[in-house]
Amino acid sequence: MTEGQNVLRIGIGGPVGSGKTALIEALVPMLIERGRAPAVITNDIYTQEDAEHVRRTLAGVLDPAKVVGVETGSCPHTAVRDDPTMNLAVGAEMLEAHPDVDTLIFESGGDNLTLTFSPVLVDLFLFVLDTAEGEKMPRKRGPGITECDLLVINKIDIAKYVRCDLGVMSSDADRVRSGKPVVLTDCLSGTGVGEVLDYFESRRADLLPSA
Ligand SMILES: Nc1nc2c(ncn2[C@@H]2O[C@H](COP(=O)(O)OP(=O)(O)O)[C@@H](O)[C@H]2O)c(=O)[nH]1
Ligand SMILES: [Mg+2]
């Protein structure tokens, strides 16, 4: 699995429970509607829980064979950053079995603020925070937040219940990211997910000009 195959490879990282799987489940139908052919590779430390969730939620929308769960058995950083061998192999198998796939999404096992993805594995990566983790999160920085290509602040629908000031959270995010993009989402209703998709398509045009 290398560049030049006209496949956009996207990593999605962020703390456990922030909504990475929900974002994927919202994105995939929109990608398909736009004529894209996505496939999903999830990472869990001990189980295939997320892969099963994605297959169930997207039944009838995405071929279940286009969702694979990697059981990393180790620190989630290792599997997507330090030694992405397992994920590279699963990605290559996916593309061999489904040559139509043009968008490969890797969900990390969920981790702390230092998670980043190996550029060998993905072309760009997103980091997902959510309002229930607290308005303070962007101020804590960490390479996941500051270095990701697109920062997603999810669960905006419940911000008011968890006393999170979205204005503060998003302006802190803008500040620590020196203006790199930030998108606010509610992945259960789909609010903001179209902006994530637009971001992918603009990057696809830069990274894979013939795709
Ligand atoms: N209210 C609300 N709940 C969400 C949203 N996104 C995800 N959730 C819920 O948050 C929980 C964790 O989401 P999940 O996608 O599994 O998180 P992950 O561990 O980052 O993959 C689930 O119960 C989701 O239904 C959102 O935008 N709003
Ligand atoms: Mg998940």
mmCIF file of C-alpha atoms and ligand atoms in Angstrom:
data_model
loop_
_atom_site.group_PDB
_atom_site.id
_atom_site.type_symbol
_atom_site.label_atom_id
_atom_site.label_comp_id
_atom_site.label_asym_id
_atom_site.label_seq_id
_atom_site.Cartn_x
_atom_site.Cartn_y
_atom_site.Cartn_z
ATOM 1 C CA MET A 1 0.000 0.000 0.000
ATOM 2 C CA THR A 2 1.805 3.091 -1.177
ATOM 3 C CA GLU A 3 1.108 6.470 -2.638
ATOM 4 C CA GLY A 4 0.181 6.649 -6.255
ATOM 5 C CA GLN A 5 -2.768 4.307 -5.936
ATOM 6 C CA ASN A 6 -5.215 7.171 -5.823
ATOM 7 C CA VAL A 7 -6.361 6.180 -2.369
ATOM 8 C CA LEU A 8 -6.718 8.871 0.285
ATOM 9 C CA ARG A 9 -5.603 7.359 3.610
ATOM 10 C CA ILE A 10 -7.043 9.104 6.661
ATOM 11 C CA GLY A 11 -6.242 8.531 10.350
ATOM 12 C CA ILE A 12 -8.727 9.332 13.107
ATOM 13 C CA GLY A 13 -7.339 9.590 16.634
ATOM 14 C CA GLY A 14 -8.459 11.015 19.955
ATOM 15 C CA PRO A 15 -9.387 9.970 23.476
ATOM 16 C CA VAL A 16 -11.586 6.923 24.065
ATOM 17 C CA GLY A 17 -15.252 7.903 23.786
ATOM 18 C CA SER A 18 -14.777 11.233 21.992
ATOM 19 C CA GLY A 19 -16.745 10.007 18.968
ATOM 20 C CA LYS A 20 -14.212 8.621 16.474
ATOM 21 C CA THR A 21 -16.422 5.672 15.565
ATOM 22 C CA ALA A 22 -19.522 7.894 15.434
ATOM 23 C CA LEU A 23 -17.678 10.277 13.089
ATOM 24 C CA ILE A 24 -16.782 7.401 10.771
ATOM 25 C CA GLU A 25 -20.372 6.167 10.834
ATOM 26 C CA ALA A 26 -21.578 9.648 9.863
ATOM 27 C CA LEU A 27 -18.891 10.169 7.219
ATOM 28 C CA VAL A 28 -19.194 6.897 5.313
ATOM 29 C CA PRO A 29 -22.758 7.390 3.996
ATOM 30 C CA MET A 30 -21.851 10.949 2.948
ATOM 31 C CA LEU A 31 -18.715 9.740 1.162
ATOM 32 C CA ILE A 32 -20.758 7.119 -0.674
ATOM 33 C CA GLU A 33 -23.350 9.730 -1.616
ATOM 34 C CA ARG A 34 -20.541 11.775 -3.171
ATOM 35 C CA GLY A 35 -19.488 8.789 -5.270
ATOM 36 C CA ARG A 36 -16.543 7.759 -3.090
ATOM 37 C CA ALA A 37 -15.752 4.155 -2.114
ATOM 38 C CA PRO A 38 -14.658 4.107 1.544
ATOM 39 C CA ALA A 39 -13.324 1.247 3.657
ATOM 40 C CA VAL A 40 -12.699 1.305 7.398
ATOM 41 C CA ILE A 41 -9.965 -0.214 9.554
ATOM 42 C CA THR A 42 -10.514 0.067 13.299
ATOM 43 C CA ASN A 43 -7.936 -0.545 16.027
ATOM 44 C CA ASP A 44 -8.899 -1.921 19.421
ATOM 45 C CA ILE A 45 -6.439 -3.250 21.944
ATOM 46 C CA TYR A 46 -8.229 -6.491 22.790
ATOM 47 C CA THR A 47 -11.438 -6.733 20.755
ATOM 48 C CA GLN A 48 -13.161 -5.996 17.439
ATOM 49 C CA GLU A 49 -15.847 -3.969 19.203
ATOM 50 C CA ASP A 50 -15.615 -0.889 16.966
ATOM 51 C CA ALA A 51 -15.482 -2.855 13.709
ATOM 52 C CA GLU A 52 -18.640 -4.717 14.752
ATOM 53 C CA HIS A 53 -20.339 -1.442 15.670
ATOM 54 C CA VAL A 54 -19.495 0.102 12.289
ATOM 55 C CA ARG A 55 -20.734 -2.995 10.405
ATOM 56 C CA ARG A 56 -24.001 -2.978 12.370
ATOM 57 C CA THR A 57 -24.646 0.752 12.041
ATOM 58 C CA LEU A 58 -23.810 0.813 8.327
ATOM 59 C CA ALA A 59 -25.618 -2.422 7.403
ATOM 60 C CA GLY A 60 -27.055 -1.979 3.922
ATOM 61 C CA VAL A 61 -24.835 1.065 3.292
ATOM 62 C CA LEU A 62 -21.305 -0.360 3.398
ATOM 63 C CA ASP A 63 -20.254 -3.898 2.444
ATOM 64 C CA PRO A 64 -19.321 -5.522 5.811
ATOM 65 C CA ALA A 65 -16.154 -6.873 4.152
ATOM 66 C CA LYS A 66 -14.994 -3.267 3.870
ATOM 67 C CA VAL A 67 -14.709 -2.993 7.657
ATOM 68 C CA VAL A 68 -11.822 -4.749 9.395
ATOM 69 C CA GLY A 69 -10.853 -4.667 13.051
ATOM 70 C CA VAL A 70 -7.197 -4.850 14.061
ATOM 71 C CA GLU A 71 -6.541 -6.213 17.548
ATOM 72 C CA THR A 72 -3.357 -4.387 18.381
ATOM 73 C CA GLY A 73 -2.678 -6.101 21.709
ATOM 74 C CA SER A 74 -0.442 -3.193 22.654
ATOM 75 C CA CYS A 75 -0.294 0.538 23.173
ATOM 76 C CA PRO A 76 -2.442 2.227 20.477
ATOM 77 C CA HIS A 77 0.406 4.599 19.622
ATOM 78 C CA THR A 78 2.559 1.724 18.540
ATOM 79 C CA ALA A 79 0.087 0.346 16.021
ATOM 80 C CA VAL A 80 -0.511 3.587 14.148
ATOM 81 C CA ARG A 81 2.681 5.523 14.739
ATOM 82 C CA ASP A 82 5.793 3.652 15.875
ATOM 83 C CA ASP A 83 5.318 0.343 14.082
ATOM 84 C CA PRO A 84 2.295 0.446 11.792
ATOM 85 C CA THR A 85 3.159 -2.919 10.175
ATOM 86 C CA MET A 86 -0.145 -4.581 11.119
ATOM 87 C CA ASN A 87 -2.214 -1.695 9.836
ATOM 88 C CA LEU A 88 -0.187 -1.428 6.641
ATOM 89 C CA ALA A 89 -0.743 -5.130 5.978
ATOM 90 C CA VAL A 90 -4.489 -4.927 6.636
ATOM 91 C CA GLY A 91 -4.734 -1.826 4.431
ATOM 92 C CA ALA A 92 -2.889 -3.577 1.602
ATOM 93 C CA GLU A 93 -5.165 -6.629 1.890
ATOM 94 C CA MET A 94 -8.218 -4.387 1.835
ATOM 95 C CA LEU A 95 -7.089 -2.644 -1.355
ATOM 96 C CA GLU A 96 -6.226 -5.933 -2.996
ATOM 97 C CA ALA A 97 -9.620 -7.440 -2.160
ATOM 98 C CA HIS A 98 -11.527 -4.246 -3.060
ATOM 99 C CA PRO A 99 -9.702 -2.354 -5.816
ATOM 100 C CA ASP A 100 -12.575 0.143 -6.058
ATOM 101 C CA VAL A 101 -11.733 1.584 -2.603
ATOM 102 C CA ASP A 102 -10.526 5.206 -2.878
ATOM 103 C CA THR A 103 -10.770 6.285 0.773
ATOM 104 C CA LEU A 104 -9.195 4.239 3.544
ATOM 105 C CA ILE A 105 -10.064 5.329 7.081
ATOM 106 C CA PHE A 106 -7.984 4.123 10.044
ATOM 107 C CA GLU A 107 -9.464 4.603 13.530
ATOM 108 C CA SER A 108 -6.885 4.459 16.300
ATOM 109 C CA GLY A 109 -7.505 2.532 19.492
ATOM 110 C CA GLY A 110 -8.158 5.748 21.392
ATOM 111 C CA ASP A 111 -5.523 7.365 23.516
ATOM 112 C CA ASN A 112 -4.238 10.470 25.204
ATOM 113 C CA LEU A 113 -3.297 13.810 23.740
ATOM 114 C CA THR A 114 0.046 12.700 22.365
ATOM 115 C CA LEU A 115 -1.274 10.380 19.685
ATOM 116 C CA THR A 116 -0.173 11.053 16.140
ATOM 117 C CA PHE A 117 -0.127 8.835 13.043
ATOM 118 C CA SER A 118 2.836 7.668 11.021
ATOM 119 C CA PRO A 119 3.019 9.438 7.648
ATOM 120 C CA VAL A 120 3.869 6.005 6.261
ATOM 121 C CA LEU A 121 0.359 4.836 7.189
ATOM 122 C CA VAL A 122 -1.838 7.869 6.411
ATOM 123 C CA ASP A 123 -1.837 10.974 4.226
ATOM 124 C CA LEU A 124 -3.565 13.098 6.864
ATOM 125 C CA PHE A 125 -5.006 12.642 10.309
ATOM 126 C CA LEU A 126 -7.831 14.045 12.399
ATOM 127 C CA PHE A 127 -7.963 14.313 16.155
ATOM 128 C CA VAL A 128 -11.381 14.164 17.821
ATOM 129 C CA LEU A 129 -12.071 15.909 21.137
ATOM 130 C CA ASP A 130 -15.505 16.267 22.667
ATOM 131 C CA THR A 131 -17.183 18.901 24.779
ATOM 132 C CA ALA A 132 -17.791 16.521 27.705
ATOM 133 C CA GLU A 133 -14.052 16.154 28.220
ATOM 134 C CA GLY A 134 -14.091 19.814 29.223
ATOM 135 C CA GLU A 135 -13.598 23.162 27.622
ATOM 136 C CA LYS A 136 -9.982 23.070 28.842
ATOM 137 C CA MET A 137 -8.866 20.313 26.474
ATOM 138 C CA PRO A 138 -7.413 22.440 23.641
ATOM 139 C CA ARG A 139 -5.422 24.457 26.203
ATOM 140 C CA LYS A 140 -3.730 21.230 27.318
ATOM 141 C CA ARG A 141 -2.196 21.026 23.841
ATOM 142 C CA GLY A 142 -0.343 17.780 23.116
ATOM 143 C CA PRO A 143 0.813 16.830 19.627
ATOM 144 C CA GLY A 144 -2.514 15.189 18.736
ATOM 145 C CA ILE A 145 -4.284 18.525 19.167
ATOM 146 C CA THR A 146 -1.609 20.830 17.795
ATOM 147 C CA GLU A 147 -0.252 18.720 14.926
ATOM 148 C CA CYS A 148 -3.297 17.004 13.466
ATOM 149 C CA ASP A 149 -4.415 18.173 10.033
ATOM 150 C CA LEU A 150 -7.986 18.768 11.208
ATOM 151 C CA LEU A 151 -9.167 19.080 14.813
ATOM 152 C CA VAL A 152 -12.748 17.982 15.429
ATOM 153 C CA ILE A 153 -14.627 19.198 18.497
ATOM 154 C CA ASN A 154 -17.511 16.749 18.762
ATOM 155 C CA LYS A 155 -20.695 16.485 20.869
ATOM 156 C CA ILE A 156 -21.569 20.141 20.472
ATOM 157 C CA ASP A 157 -25.181 19.105 21.152
ATOM 158 C CA ILE A 158 -24.393 18.406 24.814
ATOM 159 C CA ALA A 159 -22.034 21.346 25.445
ATOM 160 C CA LYS A 160 -24.683 23.214 27.416
ATOM 161 C CA TYR A 161 -25.295 20.246 29.728
ATOM 162 C CA VAL A 162 -21.620 19.869 30.628
ATOM 163 C CA ARG A 163 -21.001 23.595 31.119
ATOM 164 C CA CYS A 164 -18.674 23.820 28.162
ATOM 165 C CA ASP A 165 -18.436 27.212 26.501
ATOM 166 C CA LEU A 166 -18.061 26.341 22.829
ATOM 167 C CA GLY A 167 -16.820 29.829 21.986
ATOM 168 C CA VAL A 168 -13.941 29.455 24.444
ATOM 169 C CA MET A 169 -13.179 25.875 23.405
ATOM 170 C CA SER A 170 -13.025 26.680 19.703
ATOM 171 C CA SER A 171 -11.081 29.925 20.061
ATOM 172 C CA ASP A 172 -8.518 28.183 22.322
ATOM 173 C CA ALA A 173 -8.270 25.469 19.673
ATOM 174 C CA ASP A 174 -7.674 28.059 16.945
ATOM 175 C CA ARG A 175 -5.009 29.699 19.058
ATOM 176 C CA VAL A 176 -3.007 26.563 19.952
ATOM 177 C CA ARG A 177 -3.227 25.394 16.324
ATOM 178 C CA SER A 178 -2.091 28.729 14.893
ATOM 179 C CA GLY A 179 -5.073 28.857 12.589
ATOM 180 C CA LYS A 180 -5.001 25.260 11.289
ATOM 181 C CA PRO A 181 -8.579 24.045 10.714
ATOM 182 C CA VAL A 182 -11.025 23.150 13.482
ATOM 183 C CA VAL A 183 -14.535 21.803 12.860
ATOM 184 C CA LEU A 184 -17.387 21.572 15.382
ATOM 185 C CA THR A 185 -19.601 18.502 15.025
ATOM 186 C CA ASP A 186 -22.521 16.569 16.386
ATOM 187 C CA CYS A 187 -21.883 13.189 14.851
ATOM 188 C CA LEU A 188 -25.234 11.751 15.909
ATOM 189 C CA SER A 189 -27.233 14.354 13.969
ATOM 190 C CA GLY A 190 -24.548 14.935 11.309
ATOM 191 C CA THR A 191 -24.036 18.634 12.045
ATOM 192 C CA GLY A 192 -20.606 19.734 10.813
ATOM 193 C CA VAL A 193 -19.750 16.385 9.244
ATOM 194 C CA GLY A 194 -20.156 17.848 5.744
ATOM 195 C CA GLU A 195 -17.328 20.272 6.580
ATOM 196 C CA VAL A 196 -15.079 17.325 7.447
ATOM 197 C CA LEU A 197 -15.954 15.782 4.105
ATOM 198 C CA ASP A 198 -15.233 19.035 2.247
ATOM 199 C CA TYR A 199 -11.858 19.121 3.966
ATOM 200 C CA PHE A 200 -11.076 15.579 2.743
ATOM 201 C CA GLU A 201 -12.013 16.478 -0.809
ATOM 202 C CA SER A 202 -9.861 19.603 -0.815
ATOM 203 C CA ARG A 203 -6.879 17.630 0.510
ATOM 204 C CA ARG A 204 -7.569 14.822 -1.961
ATOM 205 C CA ALA A 205 -7.296 17.346 -4.762
ATOM 206 C CA ASP A 206 -3.862 18.460 -3.435
ATOM 207 C CA LEU A 207 -2.465 15.068 -2.515
ATOM 208 C CA LEU A 208 -3.889 12.932 -5.323
ATOM 209 C CA PRO A 209 -4.445 15.333 -8.198
ATOM 210 C CA SER A 210 -5.500 12.582 -10.592
ATOM 211 C CA ALA A 211 -8.072 11.006 -8.228
HETATM 212 N N1 LIG B 1 -24.552 13.438 22.253
HETATM 213 C C1 LIG B 1 -23.602 12.957 21.446
HETATM 214 N N2 LIG B 1 -23.121 11.726 21.653
HETATM 215 C C2 LIG B 1 -22.157 11.287 20.794
HETATM 216 C C3 LIG B 1 -21.670 12.057 19.712
HETATM 217 N N3 LIG B 1 -20.715 11.346 19.067
HETATM 218 C C4 LIG B 1 -20.614 10.164 19.710
HETATM 219 N N4 LIG B 1 -21.496 10.119 20.761
HETATM 220 C C5 LIG B 1 -21.683 9.014 21.717
HETATM 221 O O1 LIG B 1 -20.496 8.918 22.514
HETATM 222 C C6 LIG B 1 -20.204 7.555 22.810
HETATM 223 C C7 LIG B 1 -18.784 7.225 22.349
HETATM 224 O O2 LIG B 1 -18.724 7.365 20.925
HETATM 225 P P1 LIG B 1 -17.721 6.520 20.046
HETATM 226 O O3 LIG B 1 -17.928 6.927 18.637
HETATM 227 O O4 LIG B 1 -17.831 5.072 20.360
HETATM 228 O O5 LIG B 1 -16.310 7.044 20.596
HETATM 229 P P2 LIG B 1 -14.828 6.556 20.236
HETATM 230 O O6 LIG B 1 -14.361 5.746 21.409
HETATM 231 O O7 LIG B 1 -14.030 7.816 20.093
HETATM 232 O O8 LIG B 1 -14.900 5.766 18.968
HETATM 233 C C8 LIG B 1 -21.283 6.731 22.122
HETATM 234 O O9 LIG B 1 -22.279 6.422 23.065
HETATM 235 C C9 LIG B 1 -21.810 7.664 21.032
HETATM 236 O O10 LIG B 1 -23.153 7.406 20.683
HETATM 237 C C10 LIG B 1 -22.215 13.382 19.521
HETATM 238 O O11 LIG B 1 -21.841 14.153 18.623
HETATM 239 N N5 LIG B 1 -23.178 13.762 20.422
HETATM 240 MG MG MG B 2 -14.210 3.880 18.533
#
